[in-house]
Coordinates of C-alpha atoms in Angstrom, one line a residue:
X10 CA 1.9 -17.2 7.7
X11 CA 0.2 -19.7 5.4
X12 CA -2.3 -17.3 4.2
X13 CA -2.9 -14.2 2.1
X14 CA -0.3 -12.6 -0.2
X15 CA 0.1 -9.0 -1.0
X16 CA -2.6 -7.8 -3.2
X17 CA -3.6 -4.2 -2.7
X18 CA -7.0 -4.1 -4.3
X19 CA -9.7 -1.9 -3.1
X20 CA -11.1 -5.0 -1.4
X21 CA -8.0 -6.9 -0.8
X22 CA -5.2 -4.5 0.0
X23 CA -7.2 -1.5 -0.7
X24 CA -10.4 0.0 0.7
X25 CA -12.8 -2.1 2.7
X26 CA -16.1 -0.8 3.8
X27 CA -19.2 -2.2 5.4
X28 CA -19.9 -4.5 8.3
X29 CA -18.6 -8.0 7.8
X30 CA -16.5 -7.0 4.8
X31 CA -13.0 -8.3 4.6
X32 CA -9.7 -7.5 3.0
X33 CA -6.4 -9.1 2.3
X34 CA -3.0 -8.5 3.6
X35 CA 0.2 -10.0 2.6
X36 CA 0.4 -12.9 4.9
X37 CA 1.1 -16.5 5.1
X38 CA 0.8 -19.1 7.7
X39 CA 3.2 -21.6 8.9
X40 CA 3.4 -23.9 6.0
X41 CA 2.5 -26.9 8.2
X42 CA -0.9 -25.5 7.3
X43 CA -2.9 -28.4 5.9
X44 CA -0.4 -31.2 5.6
X45 CA 1.2 -31.2 9.0
X46 CA 4.8 -31.4 10.1
X47 CA 6.3 -32.2 6.7
X48 CA 6.0 -28.5 6.0
X49 CA 3.7 -28.9 3.0
X50 CA 0.6 -27.1 4.1
X51 CA -1.5 -24.1 3.3
X52 CA -0.1 -21.9 0.6
X53 CA 0.6 -18.3 1.0
X54 CA -1.7 -16.7 -1.5
X55 CA -3.2 -13.5 -2.6
X56 CA -6.5 -13.1 -0.9
X57 CA -9.3 -10.8 -2.1
X58 CA -12.7 -10.6 -0.5
X59 CA -15.6 -10.0 -2.9
X60 CA -18.2 -8.3 -0.7
X61 CA -16.4 -4.9 -0.2
X62 CA -16.0 -4.7 -3.9
X63 CA -19.7 -4.1 -4.2
X64 CA -19.2 -0.8 -2.4
X65 CA -16.5 0.2 -4.9
X66 CA -18.6 -1.0 -7.8
X67 CA -21.4 1.2 -6.6
X68 CA -19.0 4.1 -6.4
X69 CA -17.8 3.4 -9.9
X70 CA -21.3 3.4 -11.3
X71 CA -22.1 6.7 -9.6
X72 CA -18.9 8.2 -11.1
X73 CA -19.7 7.1 -14.6
X74 CA -23.3 8.2 -14.3
X75 CA -22.2 11.6 -13.3
X76 CA -19.7 11.8 -16.1
X77 CA -22.3 10.9 -18.7
X78 CA -24.6 13.6 -17.2
X79 CA -21.7 16.2 -17.5
X80 CA -21.2 15.3 -21.1
X81 CA -25.0 15.6 -21.9
X82 CA -25.5 18.7 -19.9
X83 CA -22.3 20.7 -19.2
X84 CA -22.8 22.7 -16.0
X85 CA -22.2 26.4 -16.4
X86 CA -19.9 27.6 -13.6
X87 CA -19.1 31.2 -13.4
X88 CA -15.4 32.2 -13.2
X89 CA -14.1 33.5 -9.9
X90 CA -14.6 37.3 -10.1
X91 CA -11.3 39.3 -10.5
X92 CA -9.1 36.3 -10.7
X93 CA -6.0 36.9 -12.9
X94 CA -3.9 34.1 -14.2
X95 CA -0.3 35.2 -14.6
X96 CA 2.7 33.4 -16.0
X97 CA 5.3 32.5 -13.4
X98 CA 8.7 31.1 -13.8
X99 CA 9.3 29.4 -10.5
X100 CA 7.7 25.9 -10.4
X101 CA 6.7 26.1 -14.1
X102 CA 7.9 22.5 -14.5
X103 CA 5.9 21.3 -11.6
X104 CA 9.1 20.2 -9.8
X105 CA 9.7 21.3 -6.3
X106 CA 12.6 23.8 -5.9
X107 CA 15.5 22.9 -3.8
X108 CA 15.0 24.6 -0.4
X109 CA 16.6 24.7 3.0
X110 CA 13.3 24.5 4.7
X111 CA 11.7 21.2 5.7
X112 CA 9.8 19.5 2.9
X113 CA 6.1 19.5 3.6
X114 CA 3.0 18.3 1.8
X115 CA -0.5 19.5 2.0
X116 CA -3.0 16.6 1.3
X117 CA -6.6 17.6 0.6
X118 CA -9.5 15.1 0.2
X119 CA -13.2 15.0 -0.2
X120 CA -15.6 13.9 2.5
X121 CA -19.1 14.6 1.1
X122 CA -21.6 12.5 -0.9
X123 CA -22.6 8.8 -0.3
X124 CA -19.0 7.6 -0.6
X125 CA -17.4 10.5 1.2
X126 CA -15.7 8.1 3.6
X127 CA -13.4 7.0 0.7
X128 CA -11.8 10.4 0.7
X129 CA -10.3 10.1 4.1
X130 CA -9.0 6.6 3.3
X131 CA -7.4 7.9 0.1
X132 CA -6.1 10.9 1.9
X133 CA -4.5 8.6 4.5
X134 CA -2.8 6.5 1.9
X135 CA -1.4 9.6 0.2
X136 CA -0.3 11.1 3.6
X137 CA 1.5 7.9 4.3
X138 CA 3.5 8.0 1.1
X139 CA 4.2 11.7 1.6
X140 CA 5.6 10.7 5.0
X141 CA 8.7 9.5 3.1
X142 CA 9.6 13.1 2.2
X143 CA 8.9 15.2 5.3
X144 CA 6.1 16.9 7.2
X145 CA 2.5 16.2 6.1
X146 CA -0.7 18.2 6.7
X147 CA -3.9 16.4 5.7
X148 CA -7.4 17.8 5.9
X149 CA -10.8 17.8 4.1
X150 CA -10.6 20.1 1.1
X151 CA -13.7 21.9 2.4
X152 CA -11.5 23.2 5.3
X153 CA -9.0 24.8 3.0
X154 CA -8.3 28.5 3.7
X155 CA -6.7 31.0 1.3
X156 CA -2.9 30.9 1.2
X157 CA -2.3 27.4 2.5
X158 CA -0.8 26.2 -0.8
X159 CA 2.0 28.7 -0.4
X160 CA 2.9 27.3 3.1
X161 CA 3.9 23.9 1.7
X162 CA 6.4 22.4 -0.7
X163 CA 3.6 20.8 -2.8
X164 CA -0.2 20.3 -2.6
X165 CA -2.1 17.1 -3.5
X166 CA -5.8 17.0 -4.0
X167 CA -7.6 13.6 -4.3
X168 CA -11.0 14.0 -6.0
X169 CA -13.1 11.1 -5.0
X170 CA -16.4 12.8 -4.9
X171 CA -17.8 13.8 -8.3
X172 CA -19.5 17.1 -7.5
X173 CA -22.7 18.0 -9.3
X174 CA -26.3 17.0 -9.4
X175 CA -27.3 16.4 -5.9
X176 CA -23.8 16.8 -4.4
X177 CA -22.8 20.5 -4.0
X178 CA -19.3 21.5 -4.7
X179 CA -17.4 21.4 -1.4
X180 CA -14.2 22.9 -2.8
X181 CA -13.7 26.6 -1.7
X182 CA -13.1 29.2 -4.3
X183 CA -10.0 30.0 -2.4
X184 CA -8.5 26.7 -3.4
X185 CA -9.4 27.0 -7.0
X186 CA -7.9 30.5 -7.0
X187 CA -4.7 29.5 -5.2
X188 CA -4.1 26.5 -7.5
X189 CA -4.4 28.7 -10.5
X190 CA -2.0 31.4 -9.3
X191 CA 0.6 29.5 -7.3
X192 CA 4.0 28.7 -8.7
X193 CA 4.4 25.7 -6.4
X194 CA 3.8 22.1 -7.6
X195 CA 0.1 21.0 -7.4
X196 CA -1.0 17.4 -8.1
X197 CA -4.7 17.0 -8.9
X198 CA -6.1 13.4 -8.9
X199 CA -9.3 12.3 -10.6
X200 CA -12.5 14.3 -10.2
X201 CA -13.4 18.0 -10.5
X202 CA -10.5 19.2 -12.6
X203 CA -13.2 20.5 -15.0
X204 CA -14.6 22.7 -12.3
X205 CA -11.2 24.2 -11.8
X206 CA -11.1 25.1 -15.5
X207 CA -14.6 26.7 -15.3
X208 CA -13.7 28.6 -12.2
X209 CA -10.6 30.2 -13.7
X210 CA -12.1 30.4 -17.2
X211 CA -11.7 27.7 -19.8
X212 CA -9.7 30.0 -22.1
X213 CA -7.4 30.9 -19.2
X214 CA -7.0 27.2 -18.3
X215 CA -6.2 26.1 -21.8
X216 CA -3.8 29.0 -22.4
X217 CA -1.8 28.1 -19.4
X218 CA -2.0 24.3 -19.3
X219 CA -2.6 23.3 -22.9
X220 CA -5.7 21.0 -22.4
X221 CA -9.4 21.3 -21.7
X222 CA -10.8 19.3 -18.8
X223 CA -14.4 20.4 -19.7
X224 CA -14.1 18.3 -22.8
X225 CA -12.3 15.5 -21.2
X226 CA -14.3 12.4 -20.0
X227 CA -14.0 9.1 -18.2
X228 CA -16.7 7.6 -20.4
X229 CA -16.4 5.5 -22.5
X230 CA -14.4 3.4 -20.0
X231 CA -12.8 1.0 -22.5
X232 CA -10.4 -1.4 -21.0
X233 CA -7.2 0.1 -19.8
X234 CA -5.0 -2.8 -18.9
X235 CA -1.6 -1.3 -19.0
X236 CA 0.1 2.0 -18.0
X237 CA 3.5 2.6 -19.5
X238 CA 5.8 4.6 -17.2
X239 CA 9.4 5.3 -18.0
X240 CA 10.5 1.9 -19.4
X241 CA 8.0 -0.3 -17.4
X242 CA 4.7 -1.7 -18.7
X243 CA 2.8 -1.5 -15.5
X244 CA -0.4 -3.5 -15.0
X245 CA -3.9 -2.3 -14.4
X246 CA -6.4 -5.0 -13.4
X247 CA -9.9 -4.0 -12.4
X248 CA -12.8 -6.6 -11.9
X249 CA -15.9 -6.4 -14.0
X250 CA -18.1 -3.6 -12.9
X251 CA -15.5 -1.9 -10.8
X252 CA -13.9 0.4 -13.3
X253 CA -14.8 4.1 -13.2
X254 CA -12.4 4.8 -16.1
X255 CA -9.4 7.0 -16.6
X256 CA -10.0 10.6 -17.7
X257 CA -8.9 11.0 -21.4
X258 CA -7.5 14.5 -21.5
X259 CA -8.5 16.7 -24.5
X260 CA -5.1 18.3 -25.4
X261 CA -5.4 21.7 -27.1
X262 CA -1.7 22.7 -27.2
X263 CA 0.7 19.7 -27.1
X264 CA 3.7 22.0 -26.6
X265 CA 2.4 22.8 -23.1
X266 CA 1.7 19.3 -22.1
X267 CA 4.2 16.6 -20.9
X268 CA 2.7 13.1 -20.8
X269 CA 4.2 11.3 -17.8
X270 CA 2.5 7.9 -18.0
X271 CA 0.6 6.4 -20.9
X272 CA -2.7 4.5 -20.5
X273 CA -3.3 1.6 -23.0
X274 CA -6.9 0.9 -23.8
X275 CA -6.9 -2.6 -25.3
X276 CA -10.7 -2.6 -26.1
X277 CA -9.7 -1.2 -29.5
X278 CA -7.5 -2.6 -32.3
X279 CA -4.8 -1.4 -32.2
X280 CA -4.8 -0.3 -28.6
X281 CA -5.7 3.4 -28.0
X282 CA -3.2 5.4 -25.9
X283 CA -3.6 8.6 -24.0
X284 CA -1.9 10.2 -21.0
X285 CA -2.7 8.5 -17.7
X286 CA -0.7 11.3 -16.0
X287 CA 0.4 14.6 -17.5
X288 CA 2.1 17.8 -16.4
X289 CA 1.4 21.3 -17.6
X290 CA 3.2 24.2 -16.0
X291 CA 3.2 23.5 -12.3
X292 CA 0.1 21.3 -12.4
X293 CA 0.3 17.5 -12.5
X294 CA -2.9 15.6 -13.2
X295 CA -3.6 11.9 -12.7
X296 CA -6.7 10.6 -14.5
X297 CA -7.8 8.2 -11.8
X298 CA -7.2 7.5 -8.1
X299 CA -4.3 5.0 -8.1
X300 CA -5.2 3.1 -5.0
X301 CA -7.9 0.8 -6.3
X302 CA -7.3 -2.9 -7.2
X303 CA -3.5 -2.7 -7.1
X304 CA -0.9 -5.4 -6.9
X305 CA 2.9 -5.6 -7.0
X306 CA 3.2 -4.8 -10.7
X307 CA 0.5 -2.2 -10.8
X308 CA 0.3 1.4 -12.2
X309 CA 0.5 2.6 -8.6
X310 CA 4.3 2.2 -9.0
X311 CA 4.2 5.3 -11.3
X312 CA 2.4 7.3 -8.6
X313 CA 5.0 6.2 -6.1
X314 CA 7.7 7.7 -8.3
X315 CA 5.8 10.9 -9.4
X316 CA 5.7 12.1 -5.8
X317 CA 9.5 12.7 -6.0
X318 CA 8.9 15.3 -8.7
X319 CA 6.7 17.3 -6.4
X320 CA 8.5 16.8 -3.1
X321 CA 12.1 15.8 -3.8
X322 CA 13.1 16.1 -7.5
X323 CA 16.8 16.1 -6.8
X324 CA 16.8 12.7 -5.3
X325 CA 19.5 10.5 -6.9
X326 CA 18.6 7.1 -8.4
X327 CA 19.3 4.3 -5.9
X328 CA 17.8 0.8 -5.8
X329 CA 17.9 -1.2 -2.6
X330 CA 16.5 -4.6 -1.6
X331 CA 15.3 -6.2 1.6
X332 CA 15.0 -9.9 2.2
X333 CA 13.2 -11.3 5.3
X334 CA 12.8 -14.9 6.3
X335 CA 9.2 -15.5 7.5
X336 CA 7.4 -17.4 10.2
X337 CA 10.2 -18.9 12.2
X338 CA 8.9 -20.5 15.4
X339 CA 10.1 -22.9 18.1
X340 CA 8.6 -25.6 16.0
X341 CA 10.7 -24.8 12.9
X342 CA 13.2 -27.3 11.6
X343 CA 16.7 -26.2 12.6
X344 CA 18.3 -28.0 9.7
X345 CA 16.1 -26.0 7.2
X346 CA 17.0 -22.8 9.0
X347 CA 20.7 -23.5 8.8
X348 CA 20.5 -24.4 5.1
X349 CA 19.1 -21.1 4.3
X350 CA 21.3 -19.2 6.7
X351 CA 24.5 -20.8 5.3
X352 CA 23.5 -19.8 1.8
X353 CA 22.9 -16.2 2.7
X354 CA 26.1 -16.0 4.7
X355 CA 28.0 -17.3 1.7
X356 CA 26.4 -14.6 -0.4
X357 CA 27.1 -11.9 2.2
X358 CA 23.5 -10.8 2.1
X359 CA 22.1 -8.9 5.0
X360 CA 18.6 -9.9 5.8
X361 CA 15.8 -10.0 8.4
X362 CA 14.3 -13.1 10.0
X363 CA 11.0 -13.0 11.8
X364 CA 10.5 -15.0 15.0
X365 CA 7.2 -16.1 16.6
X366 CA 8.5 -16.8 20.1
X367 CA 5.8 -19.3 21.1
X368 CA 4.4 -22.0 19.0
X369 CA 1.0 -23.4 20.0
X370 CA -1.5 -25.9 18.5
X371 CA -4.3 -25.6 21.1
X372 CA -6.5 -28.2 19.5
X373 CA -3.8 -30.7 18.5
X374 CA -4.4 -30.1 14.8
X375 CA -1.0 -31.5 13.9
X376 CA -0.4 -33.5 17.0
X377 CA -3.0 -36.3 16.9
X378 CA -5.6 -34.3 18.8
X379 CA -3.2 -33.5 21.7
X380 CA -2.8 -29.8 22.4
X381 CA 0.9 -28.6 22.1
X382 CA 2.8 -25.5 23.1
X383 CA 6.5 -25.1 22.5
X384 CA 8.7 -22.2 23.6
X385 CA 12.1 -21.1 22.4
X386 CA 13.6 -22.4 25.7
X387 CA 12.4 -25.9 24.7
X388 CA 14.1 -25.8 21.3
X389 CA 17.9 -25.1 21.8
X390 CA 18.7 -26.2 18.3
X391 CA 16.3 -23.6 16.8
X392 CA 17.8 -21.0 19.1
X393 CA 21.4 -21.9 18.0
X394 CA 20.3 -21.5 14.4
X395 CA 18.9 -18.0 15.2
X396 CA 22.2 -17.1 16.9
X397 CA 24.1 -18.2 13.8
X398 CA 21.8 -16.0 11.7
X399 CA 22.5 -13.0 14.0
X400 CA 26.3 -13.6 13.7
X401 CA 26.1 -13.9 9.9
X402 CA 24.1 -10.9 8.6
X403 CA 20.7 -11.6 10.1
X404 CA 18.5 -9.1 11.9
X405 CA 15.9 -10.5 14.3
X406 CA 12.3 -9.2 13.8
X407 CA 9.4 -9.9 16.1
X408 CA 6.4 -11.5 14.5
X409 CA 3.7 -11.5 17.1
X410 CA 3.5 -13.6 20.3
X411 CA 1.8 -16.8 19.1
X412 CA 0.6 -15.7 15.6
X413 CA -2.8 -17.2 16.3
X414 CA -5.9 -16.5 18.4
X415 CA -7.2 -18.6 21.2
X416 CA -8.3 -22.1 20.3
X417 CA -10.6 -21.1 17.4
X418 CA -10.3 -21.1 13.6
X419 CA -9.1 -17.6 12.7
X420 CA -9.6 -18.4 9.9
X421 CA -8.1 -21.9 9.6
X422 CA -7.3 -23.9 12.7
X423 CA -5.9 -22.0 15.6
X424 CA -2.3 -23.0 14.9
X425 CA 0.7 -20.7 15.1
X426 CA 1.6 -19.2 11.7
X427 CA -1.7 -20.3 10.1
X428 CA -4.0 -17.8 11.8
X429 CA -4.4 -14.1 12.6
X430 CA -3.5 -12.9 16.1
X431 CA -4.8 -9.4 16.3
X432 CA -7.7 -9.6 13.9
X433 CA -10.7 -11.9 13.3
X434 CA -11.2 -13.6 9.9
X435 CA -13.1 -16.5 8.4
X436 CA -13.1 -18.3 5.0
X437 CA -16.4 -18.0 3.2
X438 CA -18.2 -20.6 1.1
X439 CA -16.4 -19.3 -2.0
X440 CA -13.0 -19.9 -0.4
X441 CA -12.2 -16.3 0.1
X442 CA -10.7 -15.0 3.4
X443 CA -13.0 -12.4 4.9
X444 CA -11.8 -9.9 7.5
X445 CA -14.3 -9.6 10.4
X446 CA -12.6 -6.8 12.4
X447 CA -10.6 -6.5 15.6
X448 CA -10.8 -9.2 18.2
X449 CA -13.6 -8.8 20.7
X450 CA -11.3 -8.1 23.6
X451 CA -9.1 -5.6 21.7
X452 CA -7.8 -2.9 24.0
X453 CA -4.5 -1.3 24.8
X454 CA -4.1 -3.5 27.8
X455 CA -4.8 -6.7 25.9
X456 CA -2.4 -5.8 23.0
X457 CA 0.3 -4.6 25.4
X458 CA 0.1 -7.9 27.3
X459 CA 0.6 -10.0 24.2
X460 CA 3.4 -7.9 22.9
X461 CA 5.2 -7.8 26.3
X462 CA 4.8 -11.5 26.8
X463 CA 6.4 -12.1 23.4
X464 CA 9.3 -9.8 24.2
X465 CA 9.9 -11.7 27.5
X466 CA 10.7 -14.9 25.6
X467 CA 14.0 -13.7 23.9
X468 CA 16.3 -12.7 26.8
X469 CA 16.2 -16.0 28.7
X470 CA 17.6 -17.9 25.7
X471 CA 20.3 -15.4 24.9
X472 CA 18.6 -13.6 22.0
X473 CA 18.3 -9.8 21.7
X474 CA 14.8 -8.3 22.0
X475 CA 13.9 -7.2 18.4
X476 CA 13.5 -3.5 17.6
X477 CA 11.5 -4.2 14.4
X478 CA 8.0 -5.8 14.3
X479 CA 5.9 -7.4 11.6
X480 CA 2.2 -7.8 12.4
X481 CA 0.9 -11.4 12.0
X482 CA -0.9 -11.6 8.6
X483 CA -0.4 -7.8 8.4
X484 CA -3.7 -7.1 10.2
X485 CA -4.3 -5.3 13.5
X486 CA -6.6 -2.6 14.8
X487 CA -5.7 1.1 14.9
X488 CA -5.4 0.7 18.7
X489 CA -3.0 -2.2 18.3
X490 CA -0.8 -0.3 15.9
X491 CA -0.5 2.5 18.5
X492 CA 0.6 0.0 21.1
X493 CA 3.1 -1.6 18.7
X494 CA 4.7 1.8 18.2
X495 CA 5.3 2.1 21.9
X496 CA 7.4 -1.1 21.8
X497 CA 9.2 -1.1 18.5
X498 CA 11.2 1.4 16.5
X499 CA 9.7 0.3 13.1
X500 CA 7.3 -2.1 11.4
X501 CA 8.5 -4.1 8.4
X502 CA 5.2 -4.9 6.6
X503 CA 2.0 -3.9 4.8
X504 CA -0.6 -2.4 7.1
X505 CA -4.2 -1.4 7.6
X506 CA -5.4 2.1 8.1
X507 CA -8.8 2.9 9.4
X508 CA -11.5 5.5 8.9
X509 CA -11.3 8.1 11.6
X510 CA -7.5 7.9 12.1
X511 CA -6.7 10.8 9.9
X512 CA -9.7 13.0 10.8
X513 CA -9.5 12.4 14.5
X514 CA -13.0 11.1 14.6
X515 CA -14.2 7.8 15.9
X516 CA -12.2 4.9 14.4
X517 CA -14.4 2.6 12.3
X518 CA -13.0 -0.9 12.4
X519 CA -15.0 -1.9 9.4
X520 CA -13.7 0.7 7.0
X521 CA -10.1 0.7 6.2
X522 CA -7.5 0.7 3.5
X523 CA -4.6 -1.7 3.2
X524 CA -1.3 -0.4 1.8
X525 CA 2.2 -1.5 0.9
X526 CA 5.1 0.9 0.5
X527 CA 7.9 1.2 -2.1
X528 CA 10.2 3.0 0.4
X529 CA 10.3 3.7 4.2
X530 CA 7.6 6.1 5.3
X531 CA 6.4 7.7 8.5
X532 CA 2.7 6.8 8.6
X533 CA -0.2 8.9 9.8
X534 CA 0.3 7.4 13.3
X535 CA 3.9 8.7 13.4
X536 CA 5.4 5.2 13.1
X537 CA 8.2 4.2 10.7
X538 CA 7.1 1.5 8.3
X539 CA 9.7 -0.3 6.2
X540 CA 8.7 -1.6 2.8
X541 CA 7.5 -5.0 1.6
X542 CA 6.3 -4.6 -1.9
X543 CA 7.1 -7.8 -3.9
X544 CA 5.1 -10.5 -2.1
X545 CA 6.7 -13.9 -1.7
X546 CA 7.4 -17.2 -3.3
X547 CA 4.5 -19.6 -3.0
X548 CA 4.4 -22.6 -5.4
X549 CA 0.8 -23.6 -4.6
X550 CA -2.5 -21.7 -5.1
X551 CA -5.0 -21.1 -2.4
X552 CA -8.1 -19.1 -1.6
X553 CA -8.8 -18.4 -5.3
X554 CA -5.3 -17.0 -6.0
X555 CA -2.5 -18.3 -8.1
X556 CA 0.9 -19.6 -7.1
X557 CA 3.8 -17.1 -7.3
X558 CA 7.2 -18.2 -8.5
X559 CA 10.7 -16.6 -8.6
X560 CA 10.0 -15.1 -12.0
X561 CA 6.9 -13.3 -10.6
X562 CA 9.0 -11.8 -7.7
X563 CA 11.7 -10.7 -10.1
X564 CA 9.2 -9.2 -12.5
X565 CA 7.8 -7.1 -9.7
X566 CA 11.3 -6.0 -8.8
X567 CA 12.0 -5.0 -12.4
X568 CA 8.8 -2.9 -12.5
X569 CA 9.8 -1.1 -9.3
X570 CA 13.0 0.1 -10.9
X571 CA 10.7 2.9 -12.1
X572 CA 10.8 4.3 -8.5
X573 CA 14.0 6.4 -8.4
X574 CA 14.8 5.7 -4.8
X575 CA 12.7 2.6 -4.4
X576 CA 13.0 -0.8 -2.9
X577 CA 12.5 -4.5 -3.9
X578 CA 11.4 -6.1 -0.6
X579 CA 10.4 -9.7 -0.5
X580 CA 10.1 -12.5 2.1
X581 CA 10.7 -16.2 2.0
X582 CA 9.7 -19.2 4.1
X583 CA 12.7 -21.2 5.2
X584 CA 10.8 -24.5 5.0
X585 CA 11.2 -24.2 1.3
X586 CA 14.4 -25.4 -0.5
X587 CA 17.3 -23.0 -1.0
X588 CA 17.0 -23.2 -4.9
X589 CA 14.0 -20.9 -5.3
X590 CA 15.6 -18.4 -2.9
X591 CA 18.8 -18.5 -4.8
X592 CA 16.9 -17.7 -8.1
X593 CA 15.1 -14.8 -6.4
X594 CA 18.3 -13.3 -4.9
X595 CA 20.3 -13.6 -8.1
X596 CA 17.4 -12.1 -10.2
X597 CA 17.1 -9.1 -7.9
X598 CA 20.8 -8.5 -7.8
X599 CA 21.1 -8.8 -11.5
X600 CA 18.6 -5.9 -11.8
X601 CA 21.0 -3.7 -9.9
X602 CA 19.5 -3.8 -6.4
X603 CA 21.7 -3.9 -3.3
X604 CA 20.5 -5.8 -0.3
X605 CA 20.5 -3.9 3.0
X606 CA 19.9 -4.5 6.7
X607 CA 16.5 -3.1 7.4
X608 CA 17.6 -1.7 10.7
X609 CA 19.8 0.8 8.9
X610 CA 16.7 2.4 7.4
X611 CA 15.2 3.4 10.8
X612 CA 15.7 7.2 11.4

């Protein structure tokens, strides 16, 4: 892949909404990209697409406007009649108790208001992460019924709709009541925590939890650029106009409040600090939705780890790493492959290597205008290099069939490795890659045909059919992901998740969230997804995004040490020299990570 790198922003790897809007995935093309067969072509870069950001900026404006209105005119909310708040010992720390029963999470999300669709996307992202721990039930909060909190190990509510004004509160009183009276861990994210305080009585809330949400506000936004978690200074980068702020909790009794992560507002001198996440009794609160504008060193890492407190607090600390070699095709240089393979064999490092079984250049982009297609059977030296890898710690992974689409620019030139295979995209006048949606002929039959054709290329040359898949440029339709699951035991990648998948409604190919994972998960489709969360080495910039060097990869790995059972998962193109890979491997090992075979992570 000579394209996109992993940036999970709300409009890159994050939420995308609106016709014609695009997103980024972590992808790269075959580095033959722009320069041809010398392997010095299109850079693998972080791609963000600006148009979907407008949707999120509108949402941020609405949030801040509502927060200012709440400050000016506090809404009187009557407490729930007859509700009694009692002190309970079980779950007082907000940590899940050890239990023989299967761990289960209840995920509740908003669906009302002009940006109600965001709730399902955020709920989906949360459900995917919770899939690391056990069973997951996800539903709109409006469908909550009394007692459901008690049926699960922990409950997570994502407040993405700011209720008030013209948007009636869709949260049932039963949920407010159950949150206030349960001893089980509850995580509340972003909006409407002030309504919980009003519903149970502000005095009751502050007596139990030690802070007052009704006097806590997002405004003024300031400029929160860092979130300190454990020993890691995690980044927070939000584009101008896209920040809806982080709630600044008004703490009334510090002895009842445990700050979990600290926000740093650098708009003041010195910087102002306040809890980004806190825990009081069994209630954990996050002052913002952590899925917007994220990257490999982002504050979302804190969220990835905090889930353990609620769902698996007794998890021992362990740090593992995954390395995969990217975009190997029949047109790869066998000498370059062997140089990398011999180095990894000498280091006794297990790794994955991705194979595109058919190379095609339908317009002769790199062949003097003459169309060219090459199969594995036509490149015995490449096949021999792959067999050497298999015999010396390598694990073969399927990477599409041709890793391109027809004979059209998608978005570059139609050449294997450079272009998308299962999704359409283009480069706009500002040099951003824009996602256009699933290919026109997308269907189960079409996807199955391409996947089956790719699998048929391995056996005749003596290679095993892979059991793990990585989607070309990390982009496919919801339908395609379902077909992939029928063929492969796991995906090793970042992925897209679409509006409608969680709710069971019609799938909207223009509204989706991109996500990377810090550990293996079972996603909302029931598929096993293995992590890739560091991005990759890329010494040149492209599509408005900077180069990434070994130090950047190692820095991201260091920040991910905050996740108690997390991974450092990266990928490398074997057309690059061994030296940068050696630096990356040494740096990750020196941090205490152990490289593992990704196949050992499949349940």
